[in-house]
């Protein structure tokens, strides 16, 4: 039962990309700091069942949960801020809602009634929200509604918010995030877009309780009163959300604006005296006052897109802060890397990361970057496809099999060092069918990975179809590769390292997904450390 659970909705107006995910995560952080348990969920209005089949150009990185759900990248922020694991239930799309309703209809569960948006779709949305409350694990469920109010697609979600607000009374609060633009010519902040967007929400029957105003300039006196008056909220419930230097400062800015207190007031919750943000403040201080700096090349094919490697960037922020070091990321388009220019492109970096990915584009550039890291003893981290490319590079240039490849790129290669996993061989559907989620990995005690993790068994998240071909293990081990991590259940190679190299680690999994502010990922911490050592040695 979820009798005592409070449900908070976060909607957005005026424009997309205002940072609903960061506001939701910041609120979760503040509520946790007051001693409450919180989970955050994202409802996405698009029709894909999940973002697993989406090109990164569409919605940025696809984030993967421990239970193997392919989700929106906002779930990454939720985990990084709250240090609480999310699951399949934390990201629901219109596609999944309709799929569930249609499956129920086919099973005859609607007993002959006409199946409609209201109540059947909205009931299914409600069920997907309350399922989290019913776990009994949380005091608060924060649900972020993707898109912008007024969008045709988000109507059933907003209608569900209306119904839940009515049904739950003070156990429910709605936060509406809007933009207060500054018009340079007029020299003024403008509240009209906020008024209109609240009107649009009101037309759908939802009165927001709290309005968070994203702004580039401080809201001068009078603005909060004006918004309050036009939008039927108290002036204390108008919250300023100014652009911050880093997203990790936003919880502190929201604390200063009393966002958590407003939520507690609106939901009739006693306000605890305690607000323990000690560790968070320590992290932000480390982040803002680095003592050193290193440059890491991020080699990938989506480099022009900020969100494509979101979790990797954030993991570097965590790993950097843990080392009191600023990590400058130099994004390099793998398609542009050649044997001729690799030296010029990479000679000044202190570490090289080759990114995950699919397909052939830019693959030869990745392999060239790895050769450069191996030969010049530059710290290297290869993630998923990056690890697979490291195996291909080694097979080609050290083991002298010039046409070695992954069968994903060249099905006819004579040395298929990376090959389709057995369990993938008969799979035809694309969506949700990869090796997904957390799997065990047993570490070799004599490895850099073990030194980083300081334990023998770890669980890491995967998203791939291909694997290291066990047939070639001996060739590799006999010629300088250390198999540093093995999945004990299926005997799959999960980590390869170079023996004669200060720090060269290729991982078949995605360490970046599980790095949080509270627990920076050990491999990123260790990689940054290796980059610092490298910088000191040149
Ligand atoms: N394309 C590779 C595979 O499917 C790697 C996937 C990845 O980097 N996430 O195995």
XYZ file of C-alpha atoms and ligand atoms in Angstrom:
548
model
C 0.000 0.000 0.000
C 1.099 3.555 -0.543
C -1.033 5.357 2.078
C 1.729 7.586 3.317
C 3.624 8.129 0.096
C 3.673 11.666 -1.300
C 3.650 12.160 -5.065
C 5.379 15.168 -6.577
C 5.006 15.997 -10.261
C 7.409 18.147 -12.216
C 6.070 19.635 -15.453
C 7.710 22.053 -17.840
C 6.490 25.043 -19.797
C 7.628 27.678 -22.310
C 10.582 25.719 -23.641
C 12.203 22.333 -23.518
C 15.671 21.804 -22.025
C 15.008 23.936 -18.949
C 16.406 21.245 -16.712
C 13.414 19.432 -15.227
C 15.672 16.443 -14.611
C 18.149 18.527 -12.607
C 15.390 20.231 -10.610
C 13.807 16.837 -9.850
C 17.188 15.402 -8.862
C 18.007 18.440 -6.726
C 14.691 18.182 -4.904
C 15.341 14.488 -4.296
C 18.770 15.350 -2.886
C 17.313 17.955 -0.511
C 14.556 15.641 0.699
C 17.141 12.930 1.310
C 19.277 15.423 3.212
C 16.275 15.920 5.470
C 16.049 12.193 6.084
C 13.352 11.130 3.586
C 13.597 8.312 1.074
C 12.936 9.317 -2.507
C 12.751 7.893 -6.006
C 12.425 9.783 -9.266
C 10.598 8.641 -12.358
C 10.420 9.988 -15.897
C 7.340 9.732 -18.084
C 8.213 10.243 -21.729
C 5.457 11.154 -24.166
C 6.976 9.525 -27.274
C 5.745 6.290 -28.778
C 8.941 4.230 -28.780
C 8.578 1.538 -26.107
C 11.912 2.709 -24.700
C 14.804 4.846 -25.992
C 16.928 1.762 -26.741
C 16.194 1.973 -30.448
C 16.763 5.738 -30.647
C 19.759 7.232 -32.371
C 21.809 9.332 -29.879
C 21.183 12.318 -32.167
C 17.535 12.158 -31.064
C 17.675 12.113 -27.271
C 21.345 11.770 -26.368
C 22.747 8.801 -24.526
C 20.668 5.751 -23.725
C 21.080 5.063 -20.012
C 20.920 1.504 -18.681
C 19.652 0.504 -15.238
C 20.865 -2.420 -13.146
C 17.781 -4.425 -14.045
C 18.553 -3.963 -17.727
C 16.110 -1.239 -18.768
C 17.202 1.047 -21.597
C 16.101 4.464 -20.413
C 16.167 8.210 -20.789
C 19.409 9.891 -19.782
C 17.646 11.815 -17.008
C 17.680 8.596 -14.982
C 21.445 8.982 -14.946
C 21.052 12.327 -13.193
C 18.603 10.793 -10.745
C 21.120 8.141 -9.756
C 24.120 10.465 -9.725
C 22.372 12.934 -7.409
C 20.399 10.587 -5.172
C 22.767 7.607 -5.172
C 19.609 5.474 -5.353
C 19.336 2.848 -8.072
C 16.550 3.235 -10.610
C 14.811 0.438 -12.497
C 12.534 -0.314 -15.424
C 9.658 1.211 -13.451
C 11.420 4.582 -13.331
C 11.024 5.312 -17.040
C 7.739 4.833 -18.826
C 6.875 6.002 -22.341
C 3.556 6.475 -24.085
C 4.537 3.478 -26.187
C 4.835 1.240 -23.150
C 1.566 2.515 -21.672
C -0.290 1.735 -24.914
C 1.465 -1.608 -25.250
C 0.317 -2.605 -21.754
C -3.249 -1.461 -22.390
C -3.424 -3.211 -25.753
C -2.031 -6.429 -24.246
C -4.688 -6.272 -21.524
C -7.372 -5.689 -24.136
C -6.190 -8.744 -26.092
C -6.334 -10.828 -22.915
C -9.933 -9.711 -22.455
C -9.224 -7.914 -19.208
C -11.504 -4.986 -20.016
C -14.552 -7.264 -20.079
C -16.156 -5.926 -23.228
C -15.861 -2.221 -22.491
C -14.703 0.321 -25.049
C -11.041 0.983 -24.341
C -10.368 4.730 -24.207
C -7.712 7.297 -23.311
C -9.742 8.199 -20.226
C -9.979 6.075 -18.120
C -7.903 3.202 -19.525
C -4.749 4.982 -20.634
C -4.800 7.356 -17.667
C -5.412 4.443 -15.282
C -2.407 2.651 -16.745
C -0.288 5.796 -16.311
C -1.507 6.050 -12.712
C -0.634 2.409 -12.123
C 2.881 3.024 -13.497
C 3.361 5.912 -11.083
C 1.907 4.290 -7.968
C 3.772 1.039 -8.542
C 6.818 2.899 -7.180
C 4.915 4.121 -4.124
C 3.669 0.608 -3.485
C 7.186 -0.800 -3.171
C 7.077 0.586 0.378
C 10.597 1.900 -0.069
C 9.914 5.597 -0.512
C 8.420 8.564 1.326
C 8.332 10.571 -1.895
C 7.888 9.609 -5.537
C 8.926 12.439 -7.837
C 7.567 12.070 -11.364
C 9.003 14.203 -14.130
C 6.724 14.607 -17.144
C 8.783 14.849 -20.340
C 7.984 17.473 -22.968
C 6.314 20.841 -22.540
C 2.735 21.532 -21.435
C 0.481 22.113 -24.368
C 2.131 19.363 -26.433
C -0.502 17.069 -27.923
C 1.517 14.047 -26.840
C 1.657 14.925 -23.153
C -2.072 15.463 -22.711
C -2.850 12.016 -21.150
C 0.002 12.507 -18.680
C -1.194 15.955 -17.575
C -4.735 14.580 -17.324
C -3.384 11.854 -15.017
C -1.711 14.520 -12.876
C -5.084 16.307 -12.650
C -6.806 13.121 -11.503
C -4.109 12.180 -9.013
C -4.063 15.662 -7.516
C -7.794 15.388 -7.003
C -7.590 11.888 -5.554
C -4.574 12.403 -3.296
C -5.191 15.927 -2.011
C -2.272 17.073 0.118
C -0.317 13.916 -0.697
C 0.364 15.421 -4.103
C 2.075 18.577 -5.298
C 2.849 19.932 -8.737
C 5.982 21.878 -9.550
C 5.928 23.736 -12.847
C 9.255 24.772 -14.348
C 9.182 27.729 -16.728
C 11.516 30.191 -18.370
C 11.707 33.868 -17.422
C 13.580 35.361 -20.363
C 15.630 38.549 -20.211
C 15.034 40.946 -23.088
C 18.224 42.872 -23.627
C 16.602 45.617 -25.700
C 14.066 46.277 -22.939
C 16.520 45.526 -20.157
C 13.838 43.483 -18.427
C 12.898 40.023 -17.283
C 9.589 38.942 -18.745
C 6.927 36.978 -16.887
C 4.351 36.683 -19.666
C 5.587 33.328 -21.015
C 5.262 31.930 -17.482
C 1.743 33.300 -17.160
C 0.780 31.727 -20.476
C 2.292 28.400 -19.662
C 0.505 28.255 -16.303
C -2.724 29.138 -18.151
C -2.125 26.254 -20.491
C -1.718 23.949 -17.493
C -4.889 25.405 -15.946
C -6.796 24.729 -19.163
C -5.990 21.093 -18.574
C -7.239 21.373 -15.001
C -3.939 21.493 -13.161
C -3.081 24.314 -10.772
C 0.660 24.213 -10.028
C 1.633 24.525 -6.359
C 5.161 25.714 -6.946
C 6.608 27.582 -9.907
C 10.316 27.275 -10.562
C 11.583 30.026 -12.840
C 14.660 29.317 -14.884
C 16.452 32.586 -15.462
C 19.793 33.954 -16.570
C 19.492 36.909 -14.175
C 18.326 37.164 -10.574
C 14.575 37.730 -10.275
C 14.441 41.301 -9.000
C 12.023 42.299 -6.326
C 8.453 42.383 -7.428
C 8.808 39.659 -10.046
C 8.008 36.823 -7.649
C 4.947 38.734 -6.396
C 3.818 39.366 -9.942
C 4.128 35.706 -10.949
C 2.441 34.662 -7.696
C -0.477 36.968 -8.335
C -1.030 35.928 -11.927
C -0.560 32.243 -11.287
C -2.461 31.702 -7.990
C 0.507 30.667 -5.852
C 2.071 32.277 -2.802
C 5.197 34.391 -3.432
C 7.296 31.921 -1.397
C 6.260 29.227 -3.863
C 7.890 31.131 -6.731
C 11.409 29.769 -6.854
C 14.302 31.297 -8.727
C 16.487 28.860 -10.624
C 19.439 30.821 -11.902
C 21.968 29.353 -14.347
C 24.661 27.651 -12.314
C 28.333 27.056 -13.021
C 27.759 23.346 -12.597
C 24.594 21.269 -12.290
C 25.910 19.999 -8.953
C 25.379 23.452 -7.457
C 21.659 23.381 -8.185
C 20.673 21.489 -4.987
C 22.423 24.226 -2.991
C 20.671 26.968 -4.956
C 17.348 25.195 -4.432
C 18.106 24.933 -0.716
C 18.660 28.702 -0.620
C 15.305 29.168 -2.328
C 13.570 26.717 0.068
C 12.250 24.437 -2.660
C 12.200 21.466 -0.277
C 10.419 23.458 2.428
C 7.745 24.545 -0.025
C 7.213 20.927 -1.083
C 6.985 19.799 2.542
C 4.521 22.593 3.313
C 2.344 21.789 0.309
C 2.238 18.124 1.206
C 1.495 18.738 4.884
C 4.738 17.106 5.939
C 6.428 18.087 9.195
C 9.673 19.874 8.354
C 12.648 18.139 9.997
C 15.341 20.428 11.419
C 18.023 18.320 9.869
C 19.431 19.150 6.442
C 22.625 17.212 6.027
C 24.435 18.357 2.891
C 27.956 18.095 4.304
C 29.261 15.571 1.784
C 27.571 17.305 -1.106
C 29.125 20.654 -0.203
C 32.510 18.966 0.157
C 32.128 17.521 -3.350
C 31.110 20.872 -4.872
C 34.083 22.543 -3.161
C 36.464 19.970 -4.595
C 34.875 20.418 -7.987
C 35.157 24.191 -7.956
C 38.651 24.395 -6.479
C 40.769 21.856 -8.315
C 44.475 21.698 -7.529
C 45.498 20.023 -10.776
C 44.315 19.635 -14.321
C 44.543 16.834 -16.859
C 43.348 16.543 -20.433
C 41.597 13.413 -21.612
C 40.754 12.741 -25.249
C 37.248 11.385 -25.673
C 37.305 9.563 -28.982
C 33.887 8.847 -30.422
C 31.637 9.431 -33.371
C 28.956 11.589 -31.709
C 31.305 14.250 -30.392
C 29.333 17.210 -31.745
C 26.437 16.199 -29.523
C 26.793 17.227 -25.876
C 24.437 14.623 -24.487
C 25.682 11.591 -26.421
C 28.299 10.666 -23.808
C 26.552 12.260 -20.841
C 27.376 9.636 -18.213
C 31.034 9.525 -19.286
C 31.344 13.297 -18.858
C 29.708 13.130 -15.442
C 31.840 10.180 -14.337
C 34.920 12.273 -15.180
C 33.520 15.084 -13.023
C 33.137 12.656 -10.099
C 36.498 10.983 -10.714
C 38.150 14.398 -11.142
C 36.708 15.813 -7.895
C 37.857 12.703 -6.023
C 41.388 13.548 -7.205
C 40.905 17.321 -6.698
C 41.637 17.579 -10.388
C 39.882 19.302 -13.239
C 39.427 16.906 -16.126
C 39.405 18.752 -19.419
C 37.715 16.656 -22.063
C 38.982 17.006 -25.566
C 36.345 15.498 -27.839
C 37.834 13.996 -30.960
C 35.826 12.800 -33.936
C 37.055 9.261 -34.548
C 36.283 9.542 -38.259
C 38.998 12.200 -38.543
C 41.799 10.188 -36.949
C 44.346 8.662 -39.310
C 47.799 7.137 -39.007
C 49.191 10.401 -40.359
C 47.514 12.816 -37.943
C 47.111 10.712 -34.788
C 50.310 12.032 -33.288
C 49.308 15.641 -33.785
C 45.779 15.023 -32.454
C 46.736 13.063 -29.359
C 50.284 13.942 -28.373
C 49.258 16.480 -25.714
C 46.634 14.463 -23.868
C 47.162 12.671 -20.568
C 44.623 9.944 -21.176
C 42.547 8.497 -24.019
C 39.029 7.155 -23.696
C 37.482 5.304 -26.612
C 33.723 5.505 -26.387
C 31.008 2.874 -26.738
C 29.038 2.650 -29.958
C 27.589 0.641 -32.794
C 28.463 0.245 -36.457
C 31.404 0.912 -38.653
C 31.589 4.697 -38.830
C 34.832 5.996 -37.328
C 36.049 2.542 -36.321
C 39.485 2.765 -37.943
C 40.150 6.080 -36.179
C 39.320 4.471 -32.844
C 41.727 1.648 -33.544
C 44.444 4.159 -34.501
C 43.891 6.114 -31.251
C 44.254 2.870 -29.281
C 47.478 1.959 -31.053
C 48.802 5.395 -30.112
C 47.809 4.901 -26.440
C 49.355 1.419 -26.340
C 52.634 2.343 -28.013
C 53.119 5.625 -26.136
C 52.002 4.259 -22.769
C 49.242 6.835 -22.427
C 46.556 5.836 -19.894
C 43.664 4.290 -21.797
C 40.104 3.348 -20.961
C 38.045 1.565 -23.615
C 34.353 1.182 -22.907
C 32.304 -1.540 -24.607
C 33.004 -0.918 -28.311
C 36.161 0.835 -27.055
C 37.275 -2.407 -25.393
C 36.366 -4.398 -28.501
C 38.457 -2.024 -30.639
C 41.375 -2.520 -28.220
C 41.153 -6.264 -28.826
C 41.042 -5.703 -32.598
C 44.010 -3.331 -32.430
C 46.049 -5.857 -30.447
C 45.150 -8.684 -32.816
C 46.115 -6.630 -35.852
C 49.252 -4.862 -34.690
C 50.741 -7.163 -32.056
C 49.499 -10.601 -33.086
C 49.894 -9.627 -36.766
C 46.468 -10.578 -38.100
C 45.967 -7.547 -40.330
C 42.317 -8.257 -41.104
C 41.305 -9.030 -37.504
C 37.976 -7.439 -36.676
C 34.675 -7.677 -34.904
C 32.120 -9.590 -36.956
C 29.794 -6.624 -36.379
C 32.001 -4.663 -38.793
C 33.410 -7.434 -40.968
C 31.515 -10.743 -40.926
C 34.178 -12.299 -43.204
C 37.274 -11.498 -41.118
C 39.763 -14.350 -40.823
C 40.405 -13.476 -37.153
C 37.003 -12.714 -35.534
C 38.374 -11.605 -32.182
C 35.022 -10.057 -31.340
C 32.023 -12.157 -32.271
C 28.294 -12.325 -31.695
C 27.406 -13.830 -28.306
C 25.792 -17.250 -28.535
C 22.608 -16.044 -26.892
C 22.338 -13.305 -29.545
C 22.549 -15.589 -32.570
C 18.832 -16.185 -33.063
C 17.590 -12.756 -32.072
C 15.617 -10.885 -34.733
C 13.994 -7.962 -32.847
C 16.125 -4.899 -32.172
C 14.404 -3.422 -29.095
C 15.451 -4.596 -25.616
C 17.271 -7.679 -26.878
C 20.933 -6.941 -26.143
C 22.833 -8.262 -23.136
C 21.485 -5.629 -20.775
C 21.882 -4.719 -17.120
C 24.183 -5.751 -14.318
C 26.297 -8.922 -14.492
C 28.963 -10.247 -12.190
C 32.636 -9.790 -13.013
C 35.390 -11.597 -11.143
C 38.596 -9.604 -11.036
C 42.117 -10.864 -11.436
C 43.917 -9.851 -8.204
C 46.982 -8.987 -10.231
C 45.349 -6.209 -12.258
C 44.912 -2.433 -12.310
C 41.168 -3.005 -12.193
C 41.437 -4.928 -8.935
C 43.654 -2.194 -7.521
C 40.994 0.361 -8.435
C 37.962 -1.538 -7.120
C 39.763 -3.051 -4.125
C 37.485 -6.076 -4.263
C 37.300 -9.360 -6.111
C 33.722 -9.447 -7.365
C 31.905 -6.510 -8.928
C 28.612 -6.039 -10.773
C 28.572 -3.831 -13.810
C 25.984 -2.834 -16.402
C 26.104 -4.023 -19.984
C 24.580 -3.093 -23.317
C 25.995 -5.064 -26.212
C 25.569 -8.028 -28.568
C 29.189 -8.926 -29.283
C 31.873 -10.334 -27.011
C 35.538 -11.250 -26.854
C 36.008 -14.550 -28.694
C 37.211 -17.114 -26.123
C 38.998 -19.001 -28.903
C 41.740 -16.348 -28.877
C 42.285 -16.027 -25.135
C 45.594 -17.928 -25.182
C 46.983 -15.906 -28.131
C 46.266 -12.755 -26.192
C 47.492 -13.902 -22.797
C 50.719 -15.283 -24.228
C 51.517 -11.996 -25.934
C 50.984 -9.347 -23.306
C 47.280 -9.114 -22.493
C 45.964 -9.733 -19.004
C 42.405 -11.001 -18.765
C 41.548 -8.853 -15.776
C 37.847 -9.594 -15.402
C 35.722 -12.625 -16.259
C 32.007 -13.212 -15.942
C 31.951 -16.350 -13.785
C 28.546 -17.623 -14.963
C 29.077 -17.515 -18.706
C 32.874 -17.410 -18.768
C 32.928 -14.176 -20.800
C 35.916 -11.848 -20.940
C 34.785 -8.581 -19.350
C 38.087 -6.709 -18.881
C 41.344 -6.769 -20.799
C 44.498 -4.970 -19.716
C 47.951 -4.583 -21.209
C 50.616 -6.087 -18.977
C 53.439 -3.828 -20.054
C 51.654 -0.511 -19.739
C 50.989 1.789 -16.763
C 47.203 1.866 -17.163
C 45.471 0.314 -20.170
C 42.016 -1.036 -19.367
C 39.284 -2.166 -21.768
C 35.907 -2.994 -20.235
C 33.036 -4.735 -21.957
C 30.613 -3.039 -19.552
C 29.696 0.594 -18.852
C 31.285 1.856 -15.627
C 30.037 5.370 -16.368
C 26.410 4.431 -15.629
C 27.045 3.674 -11.975
C 29.273 6.606 -11.043
C 27.597 8.930 -8.534
C 28.588 11.965 -6.481
C 28.643 9.819 -3.362
C 30.413 6.900 -5.000
C 32.595 8.009 -7.914
C 33.348 5.009 -10.087
C 36.687 3.414 -9.044
C 37.827 2.956 -12.649
C 37.296 6.648 -13.426
C 39.024 7.682 -10.191
C 41.927 5.399 -11.035
C 42.053 6.472 -14.704
C 42.230 10.156 -13.706
C 44.968 9.262 -11.204
C 46.912 7.522 -13.975
C 46.456 10.599 -16.181
C 47.873 12.809 -13.396
C 50.911 10.510 -13.137
C 51.295 10.582 -16.904
C 51.180 14.377 -16.938
C 53.857 14.505 -14.236
C 56.105 12.209 -16.235
C 56.194 14.120 -19.540
N 28.419 -2.610 -30.896
C 29.023 -3.369 -29.842
C 28.181 -4.557 -29.427
O 26.996 -4.598 -29.658
C 29.339 -2.483 -28.651
C 28.145 -1.890 -27.978
C 28.465 -0.745 -27.069
O 29.512 -0.111 -27.172
N 27.530 -0.401 -26.199
O 28.668 -5.493 -28.860
